[in-house]
Coordinates of C-alpha atoms in Angstrom, one line a residue:
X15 CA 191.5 71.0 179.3
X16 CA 189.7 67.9 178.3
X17 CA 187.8 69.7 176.2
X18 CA 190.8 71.5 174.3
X19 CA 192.5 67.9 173.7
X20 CA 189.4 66.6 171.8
X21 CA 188.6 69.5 170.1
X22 CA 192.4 70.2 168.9
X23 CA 193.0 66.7 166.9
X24 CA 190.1 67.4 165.3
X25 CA 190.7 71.3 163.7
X26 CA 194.7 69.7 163.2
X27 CA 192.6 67.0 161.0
X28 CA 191.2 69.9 158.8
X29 CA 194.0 71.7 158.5
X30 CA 195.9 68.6 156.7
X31 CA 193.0 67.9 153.9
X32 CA 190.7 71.1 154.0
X33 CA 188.7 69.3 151.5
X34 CA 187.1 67.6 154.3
X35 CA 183.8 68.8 155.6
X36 CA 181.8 66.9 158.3
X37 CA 178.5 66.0 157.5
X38 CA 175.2 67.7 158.9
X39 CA 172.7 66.0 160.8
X40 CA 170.4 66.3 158.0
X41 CA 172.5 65.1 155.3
X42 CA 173.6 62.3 157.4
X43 CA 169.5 61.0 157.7
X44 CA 169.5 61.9 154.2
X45 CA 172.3 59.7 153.3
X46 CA 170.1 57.0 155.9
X47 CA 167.3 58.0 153.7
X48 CA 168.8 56.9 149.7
X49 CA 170.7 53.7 151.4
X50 CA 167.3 52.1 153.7
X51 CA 164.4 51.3 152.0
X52 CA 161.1 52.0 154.3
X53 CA 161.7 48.9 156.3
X54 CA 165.0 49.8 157.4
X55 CA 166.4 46.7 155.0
X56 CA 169.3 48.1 152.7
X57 CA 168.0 50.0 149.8
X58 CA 169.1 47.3 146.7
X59 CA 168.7 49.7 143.4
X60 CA 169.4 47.8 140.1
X61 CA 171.6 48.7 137.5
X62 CA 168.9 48.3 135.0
X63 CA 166.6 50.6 137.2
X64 CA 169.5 53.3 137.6
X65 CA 169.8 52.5 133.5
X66 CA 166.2 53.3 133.3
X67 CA 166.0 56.0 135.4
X68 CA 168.2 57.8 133.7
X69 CA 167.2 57.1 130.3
X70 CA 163.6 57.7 130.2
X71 CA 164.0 61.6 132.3
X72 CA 166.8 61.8 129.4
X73 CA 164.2 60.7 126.6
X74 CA 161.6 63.4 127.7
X75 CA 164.0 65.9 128.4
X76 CA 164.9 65.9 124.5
X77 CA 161.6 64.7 123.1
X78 CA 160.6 68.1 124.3
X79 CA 164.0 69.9 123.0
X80 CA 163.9 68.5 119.6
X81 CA 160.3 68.7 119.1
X82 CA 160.9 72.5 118.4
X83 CA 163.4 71.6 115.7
X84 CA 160.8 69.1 113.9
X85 CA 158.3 71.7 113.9
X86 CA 160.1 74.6 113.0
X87 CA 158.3 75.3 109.8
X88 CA 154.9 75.5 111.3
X89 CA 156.1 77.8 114.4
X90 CA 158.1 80.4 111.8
X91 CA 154.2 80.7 110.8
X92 CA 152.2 81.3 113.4
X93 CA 154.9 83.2 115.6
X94 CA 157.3 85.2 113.7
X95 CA 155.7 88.3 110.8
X96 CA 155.6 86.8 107.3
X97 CA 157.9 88.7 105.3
X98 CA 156.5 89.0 101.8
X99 CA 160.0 89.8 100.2
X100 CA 161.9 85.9 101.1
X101 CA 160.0 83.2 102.2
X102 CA 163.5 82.2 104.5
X103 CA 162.9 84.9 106.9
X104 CA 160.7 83.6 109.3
X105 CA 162.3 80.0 109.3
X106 CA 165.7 81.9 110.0
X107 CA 164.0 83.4 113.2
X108 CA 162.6 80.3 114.0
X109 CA 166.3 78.8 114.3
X110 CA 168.1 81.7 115.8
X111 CA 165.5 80.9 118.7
X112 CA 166.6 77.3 118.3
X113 CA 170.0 78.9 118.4
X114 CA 169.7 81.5 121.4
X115 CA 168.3 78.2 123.6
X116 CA 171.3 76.8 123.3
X117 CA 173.6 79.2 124.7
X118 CA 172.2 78.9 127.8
X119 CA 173.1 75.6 128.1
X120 CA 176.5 76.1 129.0
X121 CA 174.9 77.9 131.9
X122 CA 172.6 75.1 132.4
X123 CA 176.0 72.8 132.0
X124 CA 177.8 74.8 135.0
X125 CA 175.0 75.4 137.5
X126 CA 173.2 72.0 137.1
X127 CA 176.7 70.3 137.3
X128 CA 177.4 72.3 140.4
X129 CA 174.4 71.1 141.9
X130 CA 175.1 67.3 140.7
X131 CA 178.6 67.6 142.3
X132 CA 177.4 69.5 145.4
X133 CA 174.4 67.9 146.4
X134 CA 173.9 64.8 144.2
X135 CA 173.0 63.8 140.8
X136 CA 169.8 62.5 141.5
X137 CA 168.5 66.3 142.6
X138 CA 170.0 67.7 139.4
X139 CA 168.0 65.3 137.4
X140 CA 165.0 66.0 139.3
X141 CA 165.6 69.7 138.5
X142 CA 166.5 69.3 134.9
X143 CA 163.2 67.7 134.5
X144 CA 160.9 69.9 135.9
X145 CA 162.4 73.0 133.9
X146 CA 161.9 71.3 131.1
X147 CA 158.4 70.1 131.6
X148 CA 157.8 74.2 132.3
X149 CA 159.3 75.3 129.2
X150 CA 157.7 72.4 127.1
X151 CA 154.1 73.7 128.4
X152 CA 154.8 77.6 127.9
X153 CA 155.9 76.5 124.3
X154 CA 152.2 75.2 123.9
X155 CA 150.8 77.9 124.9
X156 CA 152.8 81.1 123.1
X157 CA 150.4 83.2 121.5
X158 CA 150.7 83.6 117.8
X159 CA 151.9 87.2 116.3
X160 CA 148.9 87.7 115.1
X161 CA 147.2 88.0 118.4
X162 CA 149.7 89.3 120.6
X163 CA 152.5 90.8 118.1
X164 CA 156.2 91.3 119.1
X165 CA 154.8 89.2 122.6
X166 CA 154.8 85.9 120.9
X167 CA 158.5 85.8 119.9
X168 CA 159.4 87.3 123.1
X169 CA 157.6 84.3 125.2
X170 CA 158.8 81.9 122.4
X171 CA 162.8 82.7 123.8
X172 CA 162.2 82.8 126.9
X173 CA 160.9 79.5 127.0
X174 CA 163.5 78.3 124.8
X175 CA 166.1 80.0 127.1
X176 CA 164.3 77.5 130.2
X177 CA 164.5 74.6 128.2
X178 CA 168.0 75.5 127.3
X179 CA 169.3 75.8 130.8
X180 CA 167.6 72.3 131.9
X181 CA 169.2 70.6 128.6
X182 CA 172.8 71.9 129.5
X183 CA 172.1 70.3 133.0
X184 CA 170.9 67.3 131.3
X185 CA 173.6 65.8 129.7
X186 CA 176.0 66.8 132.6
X187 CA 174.1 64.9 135.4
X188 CA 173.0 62.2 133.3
X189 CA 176.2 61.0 131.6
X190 CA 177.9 61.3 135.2
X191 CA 175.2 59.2 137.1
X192 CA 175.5 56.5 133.9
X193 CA 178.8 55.9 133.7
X194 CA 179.1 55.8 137.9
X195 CA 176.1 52.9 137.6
X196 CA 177.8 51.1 135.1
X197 CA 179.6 47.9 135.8
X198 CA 183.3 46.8 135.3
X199 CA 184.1 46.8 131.8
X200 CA 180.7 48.1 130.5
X201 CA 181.2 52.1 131.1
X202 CA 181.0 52.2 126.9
X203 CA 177.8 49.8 127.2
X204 CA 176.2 52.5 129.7
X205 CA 177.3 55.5 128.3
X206 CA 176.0 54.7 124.9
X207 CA 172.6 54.9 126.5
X208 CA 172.9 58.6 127.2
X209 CA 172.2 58.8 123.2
X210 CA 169.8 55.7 122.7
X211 CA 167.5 57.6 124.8
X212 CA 168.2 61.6 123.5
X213 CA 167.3 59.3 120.5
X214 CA 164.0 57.8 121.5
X215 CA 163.7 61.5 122.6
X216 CA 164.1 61.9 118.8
X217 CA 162.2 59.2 117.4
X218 CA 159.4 60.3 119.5
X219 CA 159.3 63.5 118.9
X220 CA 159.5 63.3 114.9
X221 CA 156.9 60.4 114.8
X222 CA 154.6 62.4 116.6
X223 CA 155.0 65.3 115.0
X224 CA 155.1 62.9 111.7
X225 CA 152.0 61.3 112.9
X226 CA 150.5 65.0 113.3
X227 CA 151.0 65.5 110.0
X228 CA 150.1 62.8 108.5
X229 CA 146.6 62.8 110.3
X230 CA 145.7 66.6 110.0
X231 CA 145.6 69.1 107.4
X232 CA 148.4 71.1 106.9
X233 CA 146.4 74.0 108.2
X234 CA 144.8 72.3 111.3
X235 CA 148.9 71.5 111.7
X236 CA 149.7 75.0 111.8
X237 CA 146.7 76.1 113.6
X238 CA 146.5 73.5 116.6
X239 CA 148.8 71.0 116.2
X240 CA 152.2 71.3 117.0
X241 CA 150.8 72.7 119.9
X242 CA 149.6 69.3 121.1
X243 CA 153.3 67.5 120.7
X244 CA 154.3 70.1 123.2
X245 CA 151.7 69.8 125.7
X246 CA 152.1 65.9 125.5
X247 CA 155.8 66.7 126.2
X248 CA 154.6 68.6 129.4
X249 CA 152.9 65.2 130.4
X250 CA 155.4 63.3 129.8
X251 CA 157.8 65.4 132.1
X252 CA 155.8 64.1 134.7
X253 CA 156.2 60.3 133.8
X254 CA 160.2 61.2 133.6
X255 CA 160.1 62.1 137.4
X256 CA 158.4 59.6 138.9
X257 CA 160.7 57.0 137.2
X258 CA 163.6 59.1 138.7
X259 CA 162.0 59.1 142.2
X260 CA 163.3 55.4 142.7
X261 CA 167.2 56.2 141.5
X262 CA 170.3 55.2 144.1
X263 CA 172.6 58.4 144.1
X264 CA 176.1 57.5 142.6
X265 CA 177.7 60.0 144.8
X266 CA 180.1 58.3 147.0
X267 CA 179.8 58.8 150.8
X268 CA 183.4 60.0 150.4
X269 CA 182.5 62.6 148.1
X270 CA 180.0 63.7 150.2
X271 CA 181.9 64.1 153.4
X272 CA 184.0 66.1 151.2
X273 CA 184.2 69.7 151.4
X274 CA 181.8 70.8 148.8
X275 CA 183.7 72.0 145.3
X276 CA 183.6 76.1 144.2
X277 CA 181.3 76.9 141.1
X278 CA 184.3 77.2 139.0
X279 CA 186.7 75.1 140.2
X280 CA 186.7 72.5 137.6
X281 CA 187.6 75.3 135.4
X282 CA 189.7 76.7 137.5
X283 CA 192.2 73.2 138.6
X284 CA 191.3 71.5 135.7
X285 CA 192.0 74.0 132.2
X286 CA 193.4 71.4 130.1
X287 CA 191.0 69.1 130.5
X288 CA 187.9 71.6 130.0
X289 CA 189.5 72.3 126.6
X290 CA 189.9 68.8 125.7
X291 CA 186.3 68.3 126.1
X292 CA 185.9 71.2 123.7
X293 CA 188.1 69.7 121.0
X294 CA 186.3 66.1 121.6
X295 CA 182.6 67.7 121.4
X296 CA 183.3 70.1 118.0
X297 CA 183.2 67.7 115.3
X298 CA 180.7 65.7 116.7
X299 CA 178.3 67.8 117.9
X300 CA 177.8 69.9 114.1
X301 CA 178.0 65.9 112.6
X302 CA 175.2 65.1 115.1
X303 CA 172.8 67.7 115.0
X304 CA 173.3 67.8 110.8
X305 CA 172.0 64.8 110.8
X306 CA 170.0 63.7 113.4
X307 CA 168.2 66.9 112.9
X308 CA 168.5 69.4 110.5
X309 CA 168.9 67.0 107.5
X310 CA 165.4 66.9 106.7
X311 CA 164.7 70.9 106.7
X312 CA 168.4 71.1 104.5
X313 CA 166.5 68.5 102.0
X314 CA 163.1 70.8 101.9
X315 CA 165.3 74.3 101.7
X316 CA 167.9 72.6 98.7
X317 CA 165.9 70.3 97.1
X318 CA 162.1 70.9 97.4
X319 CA 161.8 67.5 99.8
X320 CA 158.2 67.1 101.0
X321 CA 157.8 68.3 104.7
X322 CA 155.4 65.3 105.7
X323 CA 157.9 62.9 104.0
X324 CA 161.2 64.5 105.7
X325 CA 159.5 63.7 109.0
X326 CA 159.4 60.0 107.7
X327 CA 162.4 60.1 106.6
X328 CA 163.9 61.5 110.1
X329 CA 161.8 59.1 112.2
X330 CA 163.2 55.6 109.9
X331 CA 166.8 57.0 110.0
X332 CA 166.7 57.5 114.0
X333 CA 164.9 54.2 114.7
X334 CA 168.1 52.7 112.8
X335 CA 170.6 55.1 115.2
X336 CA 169.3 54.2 118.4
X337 CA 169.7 50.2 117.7
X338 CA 173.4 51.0 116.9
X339 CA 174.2 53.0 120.0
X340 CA 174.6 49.6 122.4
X341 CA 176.4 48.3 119.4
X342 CA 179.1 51.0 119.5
X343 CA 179.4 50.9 123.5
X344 CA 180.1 47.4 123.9
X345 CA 182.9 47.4 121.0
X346 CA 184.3 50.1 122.8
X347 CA 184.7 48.3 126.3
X348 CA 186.3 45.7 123.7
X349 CA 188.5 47.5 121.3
X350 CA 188.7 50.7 123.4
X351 CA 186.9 54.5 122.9
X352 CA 190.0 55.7 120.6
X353 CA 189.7 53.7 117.4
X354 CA 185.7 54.3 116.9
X355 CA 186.5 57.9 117.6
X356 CA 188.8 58.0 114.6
X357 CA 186.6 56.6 112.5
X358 CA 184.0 58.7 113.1
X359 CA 186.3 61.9 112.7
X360 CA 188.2 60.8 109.1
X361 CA 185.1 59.3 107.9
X362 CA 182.9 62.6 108.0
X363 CA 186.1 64.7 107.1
X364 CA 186.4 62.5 103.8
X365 CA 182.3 62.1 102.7
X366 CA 180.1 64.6 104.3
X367 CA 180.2 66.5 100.9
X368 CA 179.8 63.6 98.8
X369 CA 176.9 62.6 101.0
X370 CA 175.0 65.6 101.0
X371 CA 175.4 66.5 97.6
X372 CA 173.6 62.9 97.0
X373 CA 170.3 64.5 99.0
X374 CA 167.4 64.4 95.8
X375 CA 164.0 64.8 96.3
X376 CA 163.2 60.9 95.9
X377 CA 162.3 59.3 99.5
X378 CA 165.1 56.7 99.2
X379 CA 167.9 59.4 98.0
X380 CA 167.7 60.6 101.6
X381 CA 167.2 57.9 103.6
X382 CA 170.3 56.2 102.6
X383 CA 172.3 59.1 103.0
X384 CA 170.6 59.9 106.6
X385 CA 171.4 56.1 107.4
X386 CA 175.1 56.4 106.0
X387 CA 176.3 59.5 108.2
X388 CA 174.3 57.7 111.7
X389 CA 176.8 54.7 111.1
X390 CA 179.9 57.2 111.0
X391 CA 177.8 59.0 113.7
X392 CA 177.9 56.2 115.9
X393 CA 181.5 55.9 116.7
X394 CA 181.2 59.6 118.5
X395 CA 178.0 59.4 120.2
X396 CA 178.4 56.3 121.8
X397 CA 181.2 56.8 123.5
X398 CA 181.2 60.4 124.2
X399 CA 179.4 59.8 127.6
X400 CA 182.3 57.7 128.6
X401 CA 184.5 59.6 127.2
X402 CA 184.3 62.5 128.9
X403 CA 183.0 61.2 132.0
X404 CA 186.6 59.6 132.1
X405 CA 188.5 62.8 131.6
X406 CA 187.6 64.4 135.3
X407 CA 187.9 63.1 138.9
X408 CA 184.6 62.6 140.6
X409 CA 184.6 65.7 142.7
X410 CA 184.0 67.6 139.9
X411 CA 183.0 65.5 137.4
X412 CA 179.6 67.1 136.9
X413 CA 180.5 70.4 136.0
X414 CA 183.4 69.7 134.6
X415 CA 181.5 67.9 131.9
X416 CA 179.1 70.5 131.4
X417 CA 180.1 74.1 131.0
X418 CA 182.8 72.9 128.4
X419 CA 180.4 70.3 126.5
X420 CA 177.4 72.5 126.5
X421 CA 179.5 76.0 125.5
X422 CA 180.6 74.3 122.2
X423 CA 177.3 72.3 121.6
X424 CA 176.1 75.9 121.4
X425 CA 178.8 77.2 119.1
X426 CA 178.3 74.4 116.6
X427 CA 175.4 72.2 117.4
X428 CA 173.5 74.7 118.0
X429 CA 173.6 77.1 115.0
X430 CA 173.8 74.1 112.5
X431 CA 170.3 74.7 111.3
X432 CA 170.8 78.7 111.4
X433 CA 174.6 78.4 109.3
X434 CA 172.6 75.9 106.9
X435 CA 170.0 77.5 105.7
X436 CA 172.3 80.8 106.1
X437 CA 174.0 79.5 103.4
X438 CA 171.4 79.0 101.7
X439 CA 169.4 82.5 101.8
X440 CA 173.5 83.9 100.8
X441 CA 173.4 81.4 97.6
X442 CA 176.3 79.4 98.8
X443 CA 174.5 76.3 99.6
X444 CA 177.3 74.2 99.0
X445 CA 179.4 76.0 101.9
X446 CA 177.6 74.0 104.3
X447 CA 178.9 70.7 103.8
X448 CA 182.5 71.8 103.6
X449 CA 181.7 73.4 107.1
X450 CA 180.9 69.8 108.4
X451 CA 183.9 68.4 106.8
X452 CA 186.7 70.7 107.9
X453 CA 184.9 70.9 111.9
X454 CA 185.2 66.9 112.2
X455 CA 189.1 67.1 110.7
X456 CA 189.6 69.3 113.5
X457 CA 188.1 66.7 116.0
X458 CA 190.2 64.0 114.6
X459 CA 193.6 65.4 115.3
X460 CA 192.5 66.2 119.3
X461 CA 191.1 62.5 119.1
X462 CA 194.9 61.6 117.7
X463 CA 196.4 63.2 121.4
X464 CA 193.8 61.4 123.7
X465 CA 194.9 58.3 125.9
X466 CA 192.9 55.2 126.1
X467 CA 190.9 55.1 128.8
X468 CA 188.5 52.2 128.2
X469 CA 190.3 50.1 130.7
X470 CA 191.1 52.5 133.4
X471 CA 189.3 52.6 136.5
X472 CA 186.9 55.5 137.2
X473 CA 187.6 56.9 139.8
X474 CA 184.7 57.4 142.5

């Protein structure tokens, strides 16, 4: 009888919030484990090692995306057959691979969010890293067509596909464990981070491969070389989780005595939200990945641009973006995320076809214009962390951010390149920047329906 009376409190208990779990031994030592350093003293992270922690796994993760992108030209050579009727052919395989690595990011967005929500964000990260470092290396060493035929293209995807799914997993893990490390009243500061360092992953990337070609011949390039950015990407993978190692998780104790949330139930309870994050990604995501990275190629395909001078061009433009990110955050936790939003939106609706139809061949020409669009740029990407962080509750914050963010990344970020130079090869050029225009008016009237949230507490 004794035994009954304890026990029967205790299953009433569950039956009034069945989103209560207890906690397992192990994940109780575990939770000993993050909050004790080896002394038993309190484990004292700081918020500029959490910053770090997640910035320079996020920096590697996309030095080793976008280094594919920056190389494209000298991979369409060596991996896909030349055709000998339009020169286009191989560079538009080269990008639908670009392309088909994206759409597993929404994958990568909902099963690296699940496992951010379920069993913290610091072993997502770890994850996300260590598939990328993997796809990075089998990138270095794909065969070329010549040697191994319809082989190479085929371990080209699937390596892609890897890097793909870590990506999507990326951004939702890492934009939820910055904005739950930030401070009050610096969630804009924080989140702006998530794209000063995909932007360093950028820079680094593009002066490498810049540096690459600058150094060798074109032909030692094509031969050797742009496999060597990618094996130094599979090095720095390493670098990126060690830094991690030292991270506090962000997950609240609460959350994890919480019964642990469904694969799809951030989809499932939360509909409207998921689609808001859709309508607050499209714009920016084709603006971003225009500009940031498939300006240079659009300037070789229209104009004739020099390929070792694009690469220049690309490295000085995103050296300028990634000083204005902390720029943008903190006027956001001032001013509030809606107004730099809107400016972002109107101003590429209005003059992304007047901008790109000022892209010449002359070094300058592009430079300005690459410049231009990254301060219009900046009102989207250095909030959007925050931003969407903000739209879900914790308990399924994760995922909630990822499958939506990462599904339309893939529908408009990721086919930029392929729908540019599609144009192109079809002889309607021109199309392209229109595209841009009409996506971003789109993104301005869902930015006209959002709340502010800058001041709000997150909740935890």
């Amino acid at each position: 009888m004794i035994t009954c009376r304890l026990i029967l409190p205790q299953r009433r208990a569950k039956e009034k919030d069945p989103e209560r779990r207890t906690m397992t031994r192990a994940e109780q030592a575990e939770d000993v484990r993050r909050e004790r350093a080896p002394d038993g003293a309190p484990r004292q992270v700081s918020q500029l090692r959490q910053l770090a922690a997640a910035s320079v796994g996020n920096a590697v993760e996309w030095y080793d995306w976008y280094a594919y992108s920056f190389l494209a030209v000298y991979i369409a050579d060596r991996v896909f057959p030349k055709d000998t009727g339009n020169s286009l052919v191989p560079l538009l395989s080269t990008f639908a691979v670009f392309a088909v690595g994206f759409f597993m990011r929404p994958v990568g967005g909902l099963l690296m969010g699940a496992v951010a929500d379920r069993r913290g964000r610091r072993t997502a990260l770890t994850l996300t890293i260590l598939l990328m470092g993997g796809g990075s290396l089998l990138v270095a060493v794909t065969p070329t067509y010549a040697a191994a035929g319809v082989l190479a293209p085929i371990v080209l995807v699937v390596a892609r596909l890897v890097q793909g799914l870590s990506v999507g997993g990326e951004f939702a893990a890492s934009t939820t464990f910055l904005v739950e490390s930030a401070g009050p009243g610096r969630r804009g500061l924080f989140s702006s981070f998530q794209y000063v360092s995909t932007t360093a992953g950028q820079l680094l990337a593009s002066g490498t491969a810049a540096l690459l070609a600058g150094v060798l011949t074109d032909g030692q390039m094509g031969e050797w070389g742009w496999r060597l950015v990618f094996l130094i990407g599979a090095v720095f993978s390493l670098i990126g989780l060690w830094v991690r190692s030292g991270a506090r998780e962000t997950r609240s104790a609460q959350q994890r005595a919480a019964a642990r949330p469904g694969l799809f139930e951030a989809l499932r309870r939360y509909p409207r939200q998921s689609l808001l994050i859709c309508g607050i990604t499209a714009g920016g995501t084709l603006a971003y990945y225009t500009w940031t990275t498939y300006l240079p190629t659009y300037a070789q395909v229209n104009v004739g641009f020099d390929k070792s001078e694009a690469l220049t061009v690309g490295t000085l433009s995103l050296l300028f973006f990634a000083l204005l990110q902390p720029l943008g955050g903190m006027l956001s936790d001032r001013v509030g995320r809606k107004p730099l939003l809107l400016g972002f939106a109107l101003g590429f609706a209005v003059l992304a076809v007047p901008l790109l139809h000022l892209v010449t061949d002359a070094f300058w020409s592009l430079l300005l214009v690459q410049c231009a669009g990254m301060v219009l740029l900046t009102g989207y990407t250095a909030v959007a962390a925050a931003v969407n962080a903000e739209v879900f509750p914790a308990r399924v914050r994760a995922a909630g951010i990822g499958f939506p963010y990462s599904l339309t990344v893939a529908l408009f970020g990721g086919t930029a390149p392929y729908v540019g130079t599609w144009f192109k090869q079809a002889g309607h050029a021109d199309f392209f920047p229109w595209y841009v225009s009409a996506l971003c008016l789109v993104s301005f009237v869902v930015y006209l329906t959002l709340p502010e949230t800058a001041k709000q507490k997150l909740e935890t």
